[in-house]
Coordinates of C-alpha atoms and ligand atoms in Angstrom, one line a residue:
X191 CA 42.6 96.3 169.1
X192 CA 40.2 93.5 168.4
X193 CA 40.3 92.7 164.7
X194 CA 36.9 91.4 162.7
X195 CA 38.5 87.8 161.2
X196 CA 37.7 88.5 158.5
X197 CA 40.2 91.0 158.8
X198 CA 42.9 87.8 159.0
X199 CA 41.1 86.3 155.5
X200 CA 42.2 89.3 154.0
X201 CA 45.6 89.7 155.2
X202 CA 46.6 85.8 155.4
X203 CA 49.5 85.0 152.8
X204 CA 50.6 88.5 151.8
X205 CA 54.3 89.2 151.6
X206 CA 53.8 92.0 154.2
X207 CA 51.5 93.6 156.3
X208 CA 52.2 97.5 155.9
X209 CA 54.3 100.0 153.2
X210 CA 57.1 98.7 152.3
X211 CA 60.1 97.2 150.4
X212 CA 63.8 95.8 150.9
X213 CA 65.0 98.6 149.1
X214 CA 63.9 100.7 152.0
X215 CA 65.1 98.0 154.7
X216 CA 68.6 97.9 153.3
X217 CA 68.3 101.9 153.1
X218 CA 67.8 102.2 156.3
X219 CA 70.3 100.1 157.7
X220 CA 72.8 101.8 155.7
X221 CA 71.7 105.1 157.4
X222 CA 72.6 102.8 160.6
X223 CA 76.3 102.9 159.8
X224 CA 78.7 99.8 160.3
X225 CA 77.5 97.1 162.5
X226 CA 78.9 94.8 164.8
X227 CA 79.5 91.2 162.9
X228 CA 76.5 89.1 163.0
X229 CA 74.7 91.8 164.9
X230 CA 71.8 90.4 167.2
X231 CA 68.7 92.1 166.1
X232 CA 65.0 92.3 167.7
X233 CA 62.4 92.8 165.0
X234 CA 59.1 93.9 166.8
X235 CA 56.1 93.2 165.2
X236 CA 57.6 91.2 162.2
X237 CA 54.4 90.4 160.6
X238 CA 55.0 87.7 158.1
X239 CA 58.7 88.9 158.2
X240 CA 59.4 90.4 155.3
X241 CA 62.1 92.6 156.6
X242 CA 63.0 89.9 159.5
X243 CA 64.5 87.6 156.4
X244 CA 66.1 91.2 154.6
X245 CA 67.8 92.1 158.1
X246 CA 69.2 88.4 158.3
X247 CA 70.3 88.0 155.0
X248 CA 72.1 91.9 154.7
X249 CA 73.5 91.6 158.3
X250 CA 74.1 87.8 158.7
X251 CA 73.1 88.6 162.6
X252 CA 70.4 86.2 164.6
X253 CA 67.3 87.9 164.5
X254 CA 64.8 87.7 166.8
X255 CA 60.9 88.4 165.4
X256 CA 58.2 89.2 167.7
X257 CA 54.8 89.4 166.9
X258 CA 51.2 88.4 168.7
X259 CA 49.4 87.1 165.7
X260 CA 50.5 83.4 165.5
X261 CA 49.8 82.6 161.4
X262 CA 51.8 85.2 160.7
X263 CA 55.3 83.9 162.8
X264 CA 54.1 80.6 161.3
X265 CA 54.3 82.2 157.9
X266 CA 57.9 83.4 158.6
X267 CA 59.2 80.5 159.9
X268 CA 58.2 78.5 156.6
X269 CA 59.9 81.6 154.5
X270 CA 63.1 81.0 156.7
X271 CA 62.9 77.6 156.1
X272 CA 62.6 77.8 152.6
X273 CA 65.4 80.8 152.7
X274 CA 67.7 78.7 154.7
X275 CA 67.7 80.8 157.2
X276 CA 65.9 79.0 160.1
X277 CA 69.0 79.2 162.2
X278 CA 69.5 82.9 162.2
X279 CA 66.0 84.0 162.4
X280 CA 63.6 82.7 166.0
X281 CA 60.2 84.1 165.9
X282 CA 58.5 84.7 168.9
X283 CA 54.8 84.9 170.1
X284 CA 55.5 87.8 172.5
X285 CA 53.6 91.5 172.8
X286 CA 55.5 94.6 171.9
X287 CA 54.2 96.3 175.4
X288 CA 55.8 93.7 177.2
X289 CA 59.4 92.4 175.8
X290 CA 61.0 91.2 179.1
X291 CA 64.6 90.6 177.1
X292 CA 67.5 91.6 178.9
X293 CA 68.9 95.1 179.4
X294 CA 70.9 95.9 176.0
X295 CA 70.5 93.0 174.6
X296 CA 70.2 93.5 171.5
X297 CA 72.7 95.8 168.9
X298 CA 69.6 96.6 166.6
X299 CA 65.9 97.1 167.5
X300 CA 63.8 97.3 164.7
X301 CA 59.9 97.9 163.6
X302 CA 58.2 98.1 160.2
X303 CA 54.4 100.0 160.7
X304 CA 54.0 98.4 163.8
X305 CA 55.5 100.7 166.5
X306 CA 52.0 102.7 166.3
X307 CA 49.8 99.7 168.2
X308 CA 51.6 101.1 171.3
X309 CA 52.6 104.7 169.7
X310 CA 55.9 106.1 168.6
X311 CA 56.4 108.0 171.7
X312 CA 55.7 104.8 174.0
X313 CA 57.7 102.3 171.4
X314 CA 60.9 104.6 171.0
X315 CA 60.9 105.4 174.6
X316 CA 60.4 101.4 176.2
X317 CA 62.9 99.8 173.6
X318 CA 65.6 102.2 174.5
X319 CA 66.8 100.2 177.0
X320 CA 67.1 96.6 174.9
X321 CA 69.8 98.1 173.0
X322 CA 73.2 98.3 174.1
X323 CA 74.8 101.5 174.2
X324 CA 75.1 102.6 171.0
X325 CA 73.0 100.5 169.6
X326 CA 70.8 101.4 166.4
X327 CA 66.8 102.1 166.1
X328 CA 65.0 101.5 163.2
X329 CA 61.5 102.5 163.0
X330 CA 59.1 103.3 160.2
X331 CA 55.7 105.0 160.9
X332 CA 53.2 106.6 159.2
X333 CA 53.8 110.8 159.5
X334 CA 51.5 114.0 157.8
X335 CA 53.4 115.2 154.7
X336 CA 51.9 118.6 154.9
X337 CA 50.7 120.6 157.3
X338 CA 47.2 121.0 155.7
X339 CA 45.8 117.5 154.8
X340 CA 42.4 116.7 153.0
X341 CA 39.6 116.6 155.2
X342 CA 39.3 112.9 153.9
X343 CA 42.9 112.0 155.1
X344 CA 42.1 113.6 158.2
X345 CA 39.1 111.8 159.3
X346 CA 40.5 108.6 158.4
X347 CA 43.6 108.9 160.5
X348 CA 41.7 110.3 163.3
X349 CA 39.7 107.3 163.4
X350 CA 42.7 104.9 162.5
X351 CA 46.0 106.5 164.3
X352 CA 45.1 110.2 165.7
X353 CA 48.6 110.1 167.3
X354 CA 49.7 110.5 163.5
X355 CA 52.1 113.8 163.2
X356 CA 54.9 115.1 161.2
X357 CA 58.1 114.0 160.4
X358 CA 60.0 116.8 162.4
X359 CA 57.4 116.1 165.5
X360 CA 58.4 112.3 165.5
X361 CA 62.4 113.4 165.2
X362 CA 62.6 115.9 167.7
X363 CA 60.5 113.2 169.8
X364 CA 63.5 110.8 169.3
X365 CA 66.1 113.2 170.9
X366 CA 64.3 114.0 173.8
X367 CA 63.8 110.4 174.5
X368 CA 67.8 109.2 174.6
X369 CA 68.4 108.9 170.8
X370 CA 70.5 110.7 168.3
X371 CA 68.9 110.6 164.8
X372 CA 71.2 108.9 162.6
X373 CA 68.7 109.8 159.3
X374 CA 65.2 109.5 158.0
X375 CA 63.7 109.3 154.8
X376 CA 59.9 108.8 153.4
X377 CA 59.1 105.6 151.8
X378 CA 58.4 105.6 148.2
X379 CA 54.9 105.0 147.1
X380 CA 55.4 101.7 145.1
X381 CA 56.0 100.5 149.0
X382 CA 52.5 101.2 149.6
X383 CA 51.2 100.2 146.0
X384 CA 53.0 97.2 145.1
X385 CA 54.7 95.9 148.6
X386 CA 51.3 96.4 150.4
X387 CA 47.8 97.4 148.8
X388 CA 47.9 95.9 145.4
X389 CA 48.4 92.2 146.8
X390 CA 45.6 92.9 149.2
X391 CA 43.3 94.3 146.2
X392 CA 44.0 91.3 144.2
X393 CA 43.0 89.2 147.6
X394 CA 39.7 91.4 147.5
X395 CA 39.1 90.1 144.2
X396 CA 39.1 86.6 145.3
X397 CA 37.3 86.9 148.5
X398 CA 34.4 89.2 147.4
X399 CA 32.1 86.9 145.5
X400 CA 33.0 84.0 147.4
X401 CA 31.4 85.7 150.5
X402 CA 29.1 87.5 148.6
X403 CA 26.2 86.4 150.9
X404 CA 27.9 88.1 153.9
X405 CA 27.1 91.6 154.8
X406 CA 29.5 91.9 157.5
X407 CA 32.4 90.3 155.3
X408 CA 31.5 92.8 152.8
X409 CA 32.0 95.9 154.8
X410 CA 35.3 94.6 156.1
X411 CA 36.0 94.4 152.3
X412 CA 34.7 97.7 151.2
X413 CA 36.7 99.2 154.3
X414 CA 40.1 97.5 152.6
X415 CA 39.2 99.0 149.3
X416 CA 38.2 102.3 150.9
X417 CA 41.8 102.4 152.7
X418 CA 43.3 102.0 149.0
X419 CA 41.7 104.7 147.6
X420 CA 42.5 107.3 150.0
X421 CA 45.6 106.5 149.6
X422 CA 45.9 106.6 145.4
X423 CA 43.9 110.0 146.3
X424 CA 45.6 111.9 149.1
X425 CA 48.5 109.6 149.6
X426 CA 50.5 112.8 148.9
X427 CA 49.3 114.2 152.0
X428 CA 50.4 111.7 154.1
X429 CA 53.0 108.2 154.3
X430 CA 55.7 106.4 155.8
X431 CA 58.5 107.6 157.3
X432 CA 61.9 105.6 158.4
X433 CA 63.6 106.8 161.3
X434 CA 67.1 105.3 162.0
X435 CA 69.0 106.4 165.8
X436 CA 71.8 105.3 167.6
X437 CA 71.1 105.3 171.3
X438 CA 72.9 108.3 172.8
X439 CA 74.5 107.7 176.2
Ligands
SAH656 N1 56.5 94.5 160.0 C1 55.5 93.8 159.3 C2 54.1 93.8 159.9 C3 53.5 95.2 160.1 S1 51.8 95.1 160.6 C4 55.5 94.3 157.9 O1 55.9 95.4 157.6 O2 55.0 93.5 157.0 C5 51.9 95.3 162.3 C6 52.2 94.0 163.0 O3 52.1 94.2 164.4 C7 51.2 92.8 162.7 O4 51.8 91.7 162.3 C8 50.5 92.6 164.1 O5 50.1 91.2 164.3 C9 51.6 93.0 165.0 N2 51.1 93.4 166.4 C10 50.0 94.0 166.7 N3 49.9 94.2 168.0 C11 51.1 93.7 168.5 C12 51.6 93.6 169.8 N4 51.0 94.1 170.9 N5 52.8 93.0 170.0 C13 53.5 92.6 168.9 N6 53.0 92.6 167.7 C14 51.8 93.2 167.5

């Protein structure tokens, strides 16, 4: 997916780069159960590693972060720095489609709205094999809340994610591909508001009369804005969901 840089302006410096919260990320994991001391963990596409430094701190495991976008692993590493975590946390320039770690390397696998750049069904069924037996999935992905979604909502997603489906779709998806579903939930919608779209509107703020001369940086913009909106409009119509499996030998 090539991305207009303008794109990067935008979404350089926030605390995250999709819906979401610790709250959620410590949630989750406690749907995972107990966990081995100082778990190792893979956190695929980390972003600027909001939930990479939450997964170190709760677990006290070495995490490793993978993402392709080099600013933002830059961006974590400074956080872990300043967190005093840089020993427990190693980010990693590597792409999701091709992680060549070790069979069951890892206890936890892990992925905040990133799993659907190579599609739930793809994601759940290559990472499978990093985790040792037993070992825990967490992914969160955007799902249809109803069955019956605005006509809005819809066109957007079919242009953004068409692979988009429901909840119940994306569990029964797990099982049939080696995983037993440990628990889900749906992210609340201050994830989306104030973990993700209301640092980005403030951004907009900034950016808009400073490249007000730009026709093309202002339709990047007004796509940004346009993405909020739909969401403070239909956002009960569709969200996130957090899927957490133990791989089932
Ligand atoms: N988990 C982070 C980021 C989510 S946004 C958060 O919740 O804040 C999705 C991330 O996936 C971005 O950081 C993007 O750079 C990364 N990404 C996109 N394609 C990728 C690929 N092929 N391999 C690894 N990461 C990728």
């Amino acid at each position: 997916m090539e991305l207009p840089p303008m794109f990067f302006e935008v979404h350089r410096d926030m605390p995250r780069q999709g819906p979401g919260s610790d709250d959620s990320t410590l949630r989750a994991l406690r749907l995972a159960g107990p966990l081995p001391t100082a778990p190792d963990i893979l956190d695929i596409g980390c972003g600027p590693g909001a939930q990479t430094l939450c997964l170190a701190r709760a677990t006290g495991g070495l995490v490793t972060a993978v993402d392709t976008h080099q600013p933002f692993l830059d961006d974590l590493a400074a956080r872990a720095a300043e967190a005093g975590l840089s020993e427990k946390i190693i980010p990693r320039n590597q792409s999701m489609c091709a992680l060549a770690d070790p069979d069951g390397a890892y206890d936890v696998v892990w992925s905040e709205g990133a799993v659907y750049f190579m599609g739930f069904e793809a994601g759940a069924g290559a990472w499978r094999r990093l985790l040792r037996p037993g070992g825990v999935l967490g992914l969160s992905e955007a799902v249809w809340l109803t069955d019956t979604p605005p006509a809005e909502a819809r066109a957007f997603w079919d242009s953004e994610y068409p692979a988009i489906t429901s909840v119940g779709e994306n569990l029964d998806l797990l099982a049939r591909s080696g995983y037993r579903v440990l628990g889900h939930f749906i992210l609340p919608s201050s994830d989306w508001m104030d973990g993700y779209y209301l640092p980005i509107r403030a951004r907009l703020a900034i950016l808009r009369p400073l490249h007000a001369g730009n026709p093309g940086a202002q339709e990047v913009f007004a796509l940004e804005e346009r993405e909020i909106r739909m969401y403070e409009e239909h956002g009960d119509s569709y969200g996130y969901a957090f899927f957490v499996a133990r791989r089932d030998d």
